[in-house]
Tab-separated table of C-alpha atoms in Angstrom:
chain	number	residue	atom	x	y	z
A	184	UNK	CA	117.663	-44.704	75.287
A	185	UNK	CA	118.862	-41.693	77.244
A	186	UNK	CA	120.617	-40.387	74.129
A	187	UNK	CA	117.468	-40.834	72.117
A	188	UNK	CA	115.361	-38.961	74.678
A	189	UNK	CA	117.838	-36.097	74.897
A	190	UNK	CA	117.971	-35.781	71.130
A	191	UNK	CA	114.196	-35.854	70.798
A	192	UNK	CA	113.702	-33.388	73.652
A	193	UNK	CA	116.308	-31.009	72.282
A	194	UNK	CA	114.876	-31.113	68.790
A	195	UNK	CA	111.345	-30.525	70.005
A	196	UNK	CA	112.386	-27.703	72.294
A	197	UNK	CA	114.284	-25.955	69.507
A	198	UNK	CA	111.413	-26.426	67.084
A	199	UNK	CA	108.785	-25.134	69.468
A	200	UNK	CA	110.788	-22.455	71.283
A	201	UNK	CA	109.597	-19.584	69.037
A	202	UNK	CA	105.976	-20.461	69.778
A	203	UNK	CA	106.616	-20.906	73.473
A	204	UNK	CA	108.651	-17.713	73.647
A	205	UNK	CA	105.994	-15.713	71.838
A	206	UNK	CA	103.326	-17.075	74.138
A	207	UNK	CA	105.167	-16.244	77.347
A	208	UNK	CA	107.196	-13.151	76.479
A	209	UNK	CA	104.489	-10.749	77.526
A	210	UNK	CA	104.442	-12.336	80.982
A	211	UNK	CA	108.195	-12.602	81.535
A	212	UNK	CA	109.649	-9.449	79.950
A	213	UNK	CA	109.403	-6.246	81.988
A	214	UNK	CA	107.521	-3.388	80.284
A	215	UNK	CA	109.603	-0.718	78.617
A	216	UNK	CA	109.846	2.372	80.806
A	217	UNK	CA	107.815	5.378	79.643
A	218	UNK	CA	109.614	8.687	79.134
A	219	UNK	CA	109.162	11.042	82.075
A	220	UNK	CA	106.271	13.467	81.886
A	221	UNK	CA	107.271	17.054	81.270
A	222	UNK	CA	106.496	19.179	84.297
A	223	UNK	CA	107.328	22.723	85.329
A	224	UNK	CA	110.003	21.333	87.660
A	225	UNK	CA	111.939	19.285	85.098
A	226	UNK	CA	111.119	21.177	81.917
A	227	UNK	CA	114.512	22.854	81.603
A	228	UNK	CA	116.330	19.527	81.812
A	229	UNK	CA	114.100	18.008	79.153
A	230	UNK	CA	114.657	20.628	76.473
A	231	UNK	CA	116.765	18.299	74.324
A	232	UNK	CA	114.268	15.486	74.787
A	233	UNK	CA	111.451	17.760	73.646
A	234	UNK	CA	113.276	18.930	70.535
A	235	UNK	CA	112.304	16.348	67.918
A	236	UNK	CA	114.474	17.929	65.267
A	237	UNK	CA	111.684	19.654	63.377
A	238	UNK	CA	113.157	22.609	61.486
A	239	UNK	CA	111.741	26.096	61.913
A	240	UNK	CA	112.506	26.837	58.254
A	241	UNK	CA	111.492	24.647	55.320
A	242	UNK	CA	112.153	24.174	51.647
A	243	UNK	CA	109.007	22.098	51.215
A	244	UNK	CA	105.924	20.934	53.084
A	245	UNK	CA	106.473	18.033	55.511
A	246	UNK	CA	105.532	14.565	54.281
A	247	UNK	CA	102.454	13.461	56.231
A	248	UNK	CA	101.524	10.390	54.169
A	249	UNK	CA	102.203	8.076	57.133
A	250	UNK	CA	99.876	10.010	59.466
A	251	UNK	CA	102.532	11.159	61.972
A	252	UNK	CA	100.029	13.333	63.850
A	253	UNK	CA	97.062	10.990	63.960
A	254	UNK	CA	96.945	11.045	67.768
A	255	UNK	CA	98.638	14.270	68.849
A	256	UNK	CA	100.689	17.244	67.647
A	257	UNK	CA	104.454	16.970	67.305
A	258	UNK	CA	106.532	17.231	70.460
A	259	UNK	CA	106.823	20.842	71.599
A	260	UNK	CA	110.162	22.525	70.966
A	261	UNK	CA	109.741	24.788	73.991
A	262	UNK	CA	108.551	24.205	77.555
A	263	UNK	CA	105.187	25.829	76.807
A	264	UNK	CA	103.338	22.586	77.482
A	265	UNK	CA	105.016	21.701	80.760
A	266	UNK	CA	102.508	20.613	83.387
A	267	UNK	CA	102.658	22.873	86.446
A	268	UNK	CA	102.999	21.202	89.867
A	269	UNK	CA	99.542	20.008	90.843
A	270	UNK	CA	98.264	20.789	87.352
A	271	UNK	CA	96.098	18.563	85.232
A	272	UNK	CA	97.615	16.073	82.825
A	273	UNK	CA	97.063	16.774	79.125
A	274	UNK	CA	93.774	15.601	77.661
A	275	UNK	CA	94.248	12.688	75.249
A	276	UNK	CA	91.549	12.731	72.591
A	277	UNK	CA	90.389	9.391	71.182
A	278	UNK	CA	90.966	8.808	67.475
A	279	UNK	CA	87.680	8.075	65.678
A	280	UNK	CA	87.658	4.860	63.722
A	281	UNK	CA	85.955	6.681	60.860
A	282	UNK	CA	86.808	10.392	60.618
A	283	UNK	CA	84.187	12.971	59.720
A	284	UNK	CA	84.010	14.574	56.311
A	285	UNK	CA	83.805	11.508	54.095
A	286	UNK	CA	85.942	8.410	53.433
A	287	UNK	CA	88.790	10.309	51.753
A	288	UNK	CA	89.355	12.260	54.962
A	289	UNK	CA	91.003	9.152	56.443
A	290	UNK	CA	94.026	9.820	54.230
A	291	UNK	CA	96.875	11.971	55.518
A	292	UNK	CA	98.624	13.175	52.370
A	293	UNK	CA	97.336	15.591	49.747
A	294	UNK	CA	93.724	14.844	48.817
A	295	UNK	CA	92.569	16.567	45.626
A	296	UNK	CA	90.478	15.884	42.529
A	297	UNK	CA	91.832	15.642	38.997
A	298	UNK	CA	93.015	18.943	37.607
A	299	UNK	CA	94.244	20.337	40.926
A	300	UNK	CA	97.864	21.520	40.838
A	301	UNK	CA	99.585	21.968	44.194
A	302	UNK	CA	101.178	25.437	44.459
A	303	UNK	CA	104.966	25.434	44.737
A	304	UNK	CA	105.124	27.923	47.630
A	305	UNK	CA	103.303	25.575	49.993
A	306	UNK	CA	105.138	24.673	53.243
A	307	UNK	CA	102.248	23.783	55.578
A	308	UNK	CA	101.928	20.428	57.309
A	309	UNK	CA	98.142	20.509	56.982
A	310	UNK	CA	95.577	22.592	55.104
A	311	UNK	CA	92.043	22.536	53.776
A	312	UNK	CA	90.161	24.458	51.075
A	313	UNK	CA	86.374	24.481	51.335
A	314	UNK	CA	83.216	26.216	50.142
A	315	UNK	CA	81.918	28.526	52.880
A	316	UNK	CA	78.298	28.150	51.831
A	317	UNK	CA	77.926	24.484	50.894
A	318	UNK	CA	80.653	23.077	53.145
A	319	UNK	CA	82.087	21.075	50.250
A	320	UNK	CA	85.780	20.225	50.735
A	321	UNK	CA	87.654	21.047	47.524
A	322	UNK	CA	91.127	19.830	48.525
A	323	UNK	CA	93.069	19.040	51.689
A	324	UNK	CA	96.303	17.781	53.219
A	325	UNK	CA	96.339	15.734	56.433
A	326	UNK	CA	92.794	16.927	57.230
A	327	UNK	CA	92.492	15.157	60.593
A	328	UNK	CA	96.146	15.395	61.606
A	329	UNK	CA	96.437	17.073	65.005
A	330	UNK	CA	98.269	20.361	65.304
A	331	UNK	CA	98.368	23.419	67.555
A	332	UNK	CA	95.984	26.176	66.453
A	333	UNK	CA	97.610	29.298	67.993
A	334	UNK	CA	95.335	32.361	67.829
A	335	UNK	CA	92.952	31.113	65.139
A	336	UNK	CA	91.185	29.311	68.015
A	337	UNK	CA	90.075	32.772	69.264
A	338	UNK	CA	87.053	32.439	66.966
A	339	UNK	CA	85.376	30.307	69.640
A	340	UNK	CA	85.599	32.799	72.520
A	341	UNK	CA	84.681	35.526	70.037
A	342	UNK	CA	81.473	33.716	69.092
A	343	UNK	CA	80.501	33.071	72.706
A	344	UNK	CA	81.142	36.692	73.702
A	345	UNK	CA	79.075	37.942	70.744
A	346	UNK	CA	76.182	35.731	71.788
A	347	UNK	CA	76.267	36.261	75.545
A	348	UNK	CA	77.518	39.792	76.194
A	349	UNK	CA	75.970	43.180	75.498
A	350	UNK	CA	78.232	44.898	72.929
A	351	UNK	CA	77.790	48.244	74.731
A	352	UNK	CA	78.702	46.802	78.137
A	353	UNK	CA	81.636	48.618	79.761
A	354	UNK	CA	84.673	46.649	80.929
A	355	UNK	CA	87.521	48.045	83.038
A	356	UNK	CA	91.081	47.101	82.170
A	357	UNK	CA	93.156	45.313	84.824
A	358	UNK	CA	96.851	44.872	85.557
A	359	UNK	CA	96.580	41.151	84.707
A	360	UNK	CA	95.112	41.924	81.296
A	361	UNK	CA	97.600	44.682	80.490
A	362	UNK	CA	100.563	42.438	81.350
A	363	UNK	CA	99.336	39.178	79.849
A	364	UNK	CA	101.647	36.897	77.874
A	365	UNK	CA	101.674	37.039	74.110
A	366	UNK	CA	100.156	39.459	71.617
A	367	UNK	CA	98.168	42.400	73.013
A	368	UNK	CA	95.876	44.965	71.457
A	369	UNK	CA	96.904	47.496	74.125
A	370	UNK	CA	94.423	47.685	76.977
A	371	UNK	CA	95.578	49.563	80.042
A	372	UNK	CA	94.936	49.139	83.741
A	373	UNK	CA	91.976	51.334	84.615
A	374	UNK	CA	91.007	51.942	80.983
A	375	UNK	CA	87.362	51.558	79.963
A	376	UNK	CA	86.335	49.500	76.945
A	377	UNK	CA	83.089	48.265	75.479
A	378	UNK	CA	82.641	44.589	74.742
A	379	UNK	CA	82.447	45.539	71.058
A	380	UNK	CA	85.823	47.281	71.216
A	381	UNK	CA	87.349	44.264	72.926
A	382	UNK	CA	85.915	41.965	70.251
A	383	UNK	CA	87.618	44.045	67.566
A	384	UNK	CA	90.852	43.953	69.542
A	385	UNK	CA	90.468	40.184	69.849
A	386	UNK	CA	89.759	39.391	66.207
A	387	UNK	CA	91.636	42.128	64.331
A	388	UNK	CA	94.827	42.323	66.390
A	389	UNK	CA	94.709	38.954	68.182
A	390	UNK	CA	94.799	40.634	71.589
A	391	UNK	CA	95.291	38.192	74.444
A	392	UNK	CA	94.517	41.099	76.786
A	393	UNK	CA	91.122	41.522	75.119
A	394	UNK	CA	90.538	37.755	75.352
A	395	UNK	CA	91.315	37.826	79.072
A	396	UNK	CA	88.879	40.670	79.824
A	397	UNK	CA	86.113	39.007	77.786
A	398	UNK	CA	86.707	35.717	79.611
A	399	UNK	CA	86.293	37.411	82.983
A	400	UNK	CA	82.957	38.869	81.833
A	401	UNK	CA	81.907	35.372	80.758
A	402	UNK	CA	82.539	33.946	84.227
A	403	UNK	CA	86.309	33.500	84.455
A	404	UNK	CA	88.989	31.358	82.823
A	405	UNK	CA	87.657	27.931	83.807
A	406	UNK	CA	84.051	28.717	82.905
A	407	UNK	CA	85.138	30.173	79.572
A	408	UNK	CA	87.280	27.143	78.733
A	409	UNK	CA	84.356	24.852	79.484
A	410	UNK	CA	82.097	26.878	77.205
A	411	UNK	CA	84.684	27.014	74.427
A	412	UNK	CA	85.249	23.244	74.460
A	413	UNK	CA	81.531	22.575	74.667
A	414	UNK	CA	80.948	24.784	71.630
A	415	UNK	CA	83.681	22.949	69.708
A	416	UNK	CA	81.963	19.636	70.466
A	417	UNK	CA	78.560	21.014	69.470
A	418	UNK	CA	79.960	22.146	66.139
A	419	UNK	CA	81.134	18.579	65.539
A	420	UNK	CA	84.905	18.694	65.983
A	421	UNK	CA	86.813	15.447	66.547
A	422	UNK	CA	90.406	16.589	66.981
A	423	UNK	CA	90.037	19.768	69.024
A	424	UNK	CA	90.796	20.382	72.676
A	425	UNK	CA	91.133	24.013	73.731
A	426	UNK	CA	93.656	24.305	76.563
A	427	UNK	CA	93.741	28.135	76.396
A	428	UNK	CA	91.015	30.308	74.905
A	429	UNK	CA	93.661	32.748	73.602
A	430	UNK	CA	95.571	30.133	71.596
A	431	UNK	CA	98.728	30.106	73.712
A	432	UNK	CA	100.275	26.645	73.776
A	433	UNK	CA	99.394	24.526	76.817
A	434	UNK	CA	99.243	20.790	77.614
A	435	UNK	CA	96.721	19.006	75.420
A	436	UNK	CA	96.113	21.848	72.939
A	437	UNK	CA	95.000	20.311	69.660
A	438	UNK	CA	92.986	20.884	66.509
A	439	UNK	CA	92.960	19.848	62.847
A	440	UNK	CA	92.451	21.491	59.462
A	441	UNK	CA	89.050	19.821	59.203
A	442	UNK	CA	87.960	21.049	62.643
A	443	UNK	CA	89.091	24.618	61.992
A	444	UNK	CA	87.240	24.674	58.674
A	445	UNK	CA	84.131	23.476	60.494
A	446	UNK	CA	84.550	26.103	63.245
A	447	UNK	CA	85.032	28.984	60.804
A	448	UNK	CA	82.193	27.916	58.541
A	449	UNK	CA	80.047	28.114	61.678
A	450	UNK	CA	81.593	31.440	62.729
A	451	UNK	CA	81.119	33.116	59.355
A	452	UNK	CA	77.406	32.298	59.576
A	453	UNK	CA	77.241	34.703	62.525
A	454	UNK	CA	76.578	38.128	60.989
A	455	UNK	CA	78.327	40.049	63.770
A	456	UNK	CA	81.448	37.865	63.635
A	457	UNK	CA	81.614	38.209	59.853
A	458	UNK	CA	81.224	41.993	60.134
A	459	UNK	CA	84.025	42.334	62.698
A	460	UNK	CA	86.592	40.280	60.777
A	461	UNK	CA	85.696	42.245	57.623
A	462	UNK	CA	86.719	45.523	59.296
A	463	UNK	CA	89.911	47.244	58.142
A	464	UNK	CA	90.511	49.238	61.326
A	465	UNK	CA	88.805	50.720	64.379
A	466	UNK	CA	89.600	53.505	66.822
A	467	UNK	CA	90.633	51.998	70.134
A	468	UNK	CA	90.435	54.007	73.399
A	469	UNK	CA	93.464	55.018	75.408
A	470	UNK	CA	93.724	55.111	79.196
A	471	UNK	CA	95.050	57.553	81.745
A	472	UNK	CA	97.338	59.977	79.917
A	473	UNK	CA	97.645	57.646	76.926
A	474	UNK	CA	95.746	58.714	73.828
A	475	UNK	CA	93.590	56.395	71.771
A	476	UNK	CA	94.960	54.714	68.646
A	477	UNK	CA	93.870	52.775	65.594
A	478	UNK	CA	93.740	48.991	65.544
A	479	UNK	CA	94.183	47.493	62.087
A	480	UNK	CA	93.201	44.090	60.729
A	481	UNK	CA	96.285	41.853	60.585
A	482	UNK	CA	94.769	39.440	58.022
A	483	UNK	CA	96.835	39.915	54.864
A	484	UNK	CA	94.407	38.067	52.593
A	485	UNK	CA	91.576	40.421	53.537
A	486	UNK	CA	93.756	43.520	53.417
A	487	UNK	CA	95.636	42.743	50.157
A	488	UNK	CA	93.112	40.994	47.919
A	489	UNK	CA	90.006	42.892	46.736
A	490	UNK	CA	88.028	39.654	47.051
A	491	UNK	CA	89.269	39.013	50.602
A	492	UNK	CA	86.974	37.841	53.401
A	493	UNK	CA	88.292	38.400	56.926
A	494	UNK	CA	89.461	35.469	59.013
A	495	UNK	CA	92.227	35.097	61.590
A	496	UNK	CA	95.983	34.772	61.925
A	497	UNK	CA	97.999	32.838	64.497
A	498	UNK	CA	101.543	32.121	65.597
A	499	UNK	CA	103.384	30.529	68.519
A	500	UNK	CA	106.846	28.980	68.699
A	501	UNK	CA	105.371	25.485	68.816
A	502	UNK	CA	102.385	25.943	66.505
A	503	UNK	CA	104.393	27.835	63.862
A	504	UNK	CA	102.188	29.990	61.629
A	505	UNK	CA	98.476	29.236	61.339
A	506	UNK	CA	95.882	31.034	59.233
A	507	UNK	CA	92.216	31.117	58.218
A	508	UNK	CA	90.875	33.326	55.456
A	509	UNK	CA	88.596	33.310	52.431
A	510	UNK	CA	88.014	34.863	49.005
A	511	UNK	CA	84.845	35.670	47.108
A	512	UNK	CA	85.808	34.760	43.549
A	513	UNK	CA	82.908	35.769	41.260
A	514	UNK	CA	80.279	34.885	43.839
A	515	UNK	CA	81.926	31.670	44.973
A	516	UNK	CA	83.116	32.038	48.578
A	517	UNK	CA	86.070	29.729	49.193
A	518	UNK	CA	87.910	29.462	52.518
A	519	UNK	CA	91.312	28.057	53.458
A	520	UNK	CA	92.811	26.776	56.707
A	521	UNK	CA	96.598	26.596	57.084
A	522	UNK	CA	98.272	24.784	60.004
A	523	UNK	CA	101.940	24.513	60.971
A	524	UNK	CA	103.499	26.491	58.157
A	525	UNK	CA	106.572	28.680	57.733
A	526	UNK	CA	107.177	31.862	55.754
A	527	UNK	CA	110.115	30.577	53.709
A	528	UNK	CA	108.146	30.484	50.447
A	529	UNK	CA	105.432	33.006	51.264
A	530	UNK	CA	103.310	34.432	54.047
A	531	UNK	CA	100.484	32.200	55.273
A	532	UNK	CA	97.879	34.407	53.577
A	533	UNK	CA	99.770	34.111	50.292
A	534	UNK	CA	99.859	30.336	50.614
A	535	UNK	CA	96.112	30.368	51.348
A	536	UNK	CA	95.365	32.492	48.285
A	537	UNK	CA	97.295	30.188	45.971
A	538	UNK	CA	95.551	27.115	47.404
A	539	UNK	CA	92.148	28.752	46.928
A	540	UNK	CA	92.893	29.779	43.340
A	541	UNK	CA	94.248	26.292	42.562
A	542	UNK	CA	90.980	24.816	43.856
A	543	UNK	CA	88.726	26.897	41.621
A	544	UNK	CA	89.098	24.267	38.883
A	545	UNK	CA	86.988	21.980	41.071
A	546	UNK	CA	83.364	22.471	40.091
A	547	UNK	CA	80.602	22.313	42.719
A	548	UNK	CA	79.823	18.675	43.502
A	549	UNK	CA	83.246	17.411	42.418
A	550	UNK	CA	85.056	17.907	45.731
A	551	UNK	CA	86.721	15.351	47.990
A	552	UNK	CA	84.514	15.571	51.097
A	553	UNK	CA	81.843	17.446	52.992
A	554	UNK	CA	82.095	19.458	56.206
A	555	UNK	CA	79.675	18.182	58.804
A	556	UNK	CA	79.362	14.709	57.275
A	557	UNK	CA	79.617	12.383	60.270
A	558	UNK	CA	81.729	9.291	60.540
A	559	UNK	CA	80.262	5.804	60.303
A	560	UNK	CA	78.752	5.922	63.793
A	561	UNK	CA	77.957	9.517	64.711
A	562	UNK	CA	76.747	8.838	68.235
A	563	UNK	CA	79.165	6.143	69.340
A	564	UNK	CA	82.283	6.622	71.423
A	565	UNK	CA	85.252	7.087	69.036
A	566	UNK	CA	87.941	4.447	69.036
A	567	UNK	CA	91.459	4.471	67.687
A	568	UNK	CA	91.833	3.730	64.001
A	569	UNK	CA	94.197	0.781	63.435
A	570	UNK	CA	97.107	1.331	61.107
A	571	UNK	CA	96.331	-0.218	57.701
A	572	UNK	CA	99.441	-2.444	57.762
A	573	UNK	CA	98.900	-3.725	61.292
A	574	UNK	CA	97.641	-7.263	61.806
A	575	UNK	CA	94.594	-7.477	64.055
A	576	UNK	CA	95.375	-8.594	67.592
A	577	UNK	CA	93.785	-11.852	68.786
A	578	UNK	CA	90.351	-11.106	70.170
A	579	UNK	CA	88.292	-13.077	72.640
A	580	UNK	CA	84.913	-14.342	71.522
A	581	UNK	CA	81.851	-12.882	73.173
A	582	UNK	CA	81.890	-13.762	76.857
A	583	UNK	CA	85.319	-15.387	76.708
A	584	UNK	CA	87.900	-14.386	79.308
A	585	UNK	CA	91.117	-13.184	77.657
A	586	UNK	CA	93.068	-14.797	80.533
A	587	UNK	CA	91.965	-18.197	79.249
A	588	UNK	CA	93.394	-17.336	75.844
A	589	UNK	CA	96.730	-16.435	77.414
A	590	UNK	CA	96.818	-19.732	79.351
A	591	UNK	CA	95.939	-21.676	76.218
A	592	UNK	CA	98.789	-20.090	74.297
A	593	UNK	CA	101.208	-21.447	76.935
A	594	UNK	CA	99.609	-24.815	77.696
A	595	UNK	CA	99.118	-26.016	74.121
A	596	UNK	CA	102.813	-25.979	73.116
A	597	UNK	CA	103.788	-27.683	76.400
A	598	UNK	CA	101.110	-30.349	75.893
A	599	UNK	CA	102.449	-31.001	72.414
A	600	UNK	CA	105.956	-31.561	73.783
A	601	UNK	CA	104.668	-33.987	76.440
A	602	UNK	CA	102.687	-36.006	73.886
A	603	UNK	CA	105.664	-36.273	71.565
A	604	UNK	CA	107.959	-37.324	74.426
A	605	UNK	CA	105.542	-40.076	75.454
A	606	UNK	CA	105.406	-41.249	71.846
A	607	UNK	CA	109.198	-41.334	71.735
A	608	UNK	CA	109.344	-43.368	74.969
A	609	UNK	CA	106.811	-45.851	73.659
A	610	UNK	CA	108.746	-46.285	70.420
A	611	UNK	CA	112.036	-46.746	72.292
A	612	UNK	CA	110.713	-49.419	74.729
A	613	UNK	CA	108.894	-51.202	71.954
A	614	UNK	CA	112.090	-51.353	69.944
A	615	UNK	CA	114.023	-52.818	72.905
A	616	UNK	CA	111.397	-55.535	73.406
A	617	UNK	CA	111.574	-56.496	69.724
A	618	UNK	CA	115.372	-56.620	69.934
């Protein structure tokens, strides 16, 4: 009898152990430790951890078919996004279940209609080609993938300054502005500038010094960041968080090709913005003993193509090259957004021009999406999109406590073992009586 019981028990335990183990593993196994957060204090020691092996030169565009940047940009190669002691943790944006722009915008690879031929010089991770006037999306790659914008995000502070500040208002240059990190138009401490001159320095030469002075006139850094992010939300962005109004990399900085197309479509509707970015050069004042100088538009598409419409350039070590520009081809105004590209096969403006020209085969109404088209539930809180291959997790019915489900997953297999053991005992004793 004892041999029979042991054999039965062993067999049942082996048979049911996968079920029992699966039911109890989440309660018995310790959680995997999370990697340490990057802070200003440990950033230098985490350089290797931050380097995810992404090359700074490319032979071809990265494969994004598997949506590698659905939730956040790639890990920074530098310590630009280290959180300062006492600083705020990066903002984590929710991933909408249904992305804006139409159903095809949920894809992460190249999205294009029949007849579109992808240019060979293309090395960007994400891009979008769209009609400035109708908002129709003609072609795209990883439209809602999240990347760093660099200086193309300056369009937002530019718009707010145009709307809220008197263009003739005088602003005095400061030491902080003159010595700011990154690209500068060339303001000097004690120099006097109009808001209009600073706007040209901001949008033509990507001056972080001009951005800083405009932000102080708008109420300071924090107030300006709040306004910039609020404007991005009002425009309808889903993937954008502005951590710095100048475009310098900082914790949480994020945008997408779709969002930037939406922002620039909105910006180009502002007559003053459109006029500034369509300017070849302006005279910029000097300061002290320093003479004035000319500030030229750094947008190659506008400066090199007779059909060019001014936009914006951008670059940081972690964002790589970014670009926004447009062409007016025989009355059809087509824009392009380029994110995370290199210059191995061509400058960003050259890549944009080839993408625009390749998209001209798409007739109006035959595009792949629409800027401003909301997701399935426009006014609901976005939730994370599940991966297509993932099986849905067990869900509790309405009003049912998930703890009860966990208990049931453990109790049911044990109950089955007990019932089978009792049946085995009954069979064994009955056999002995008959013998």
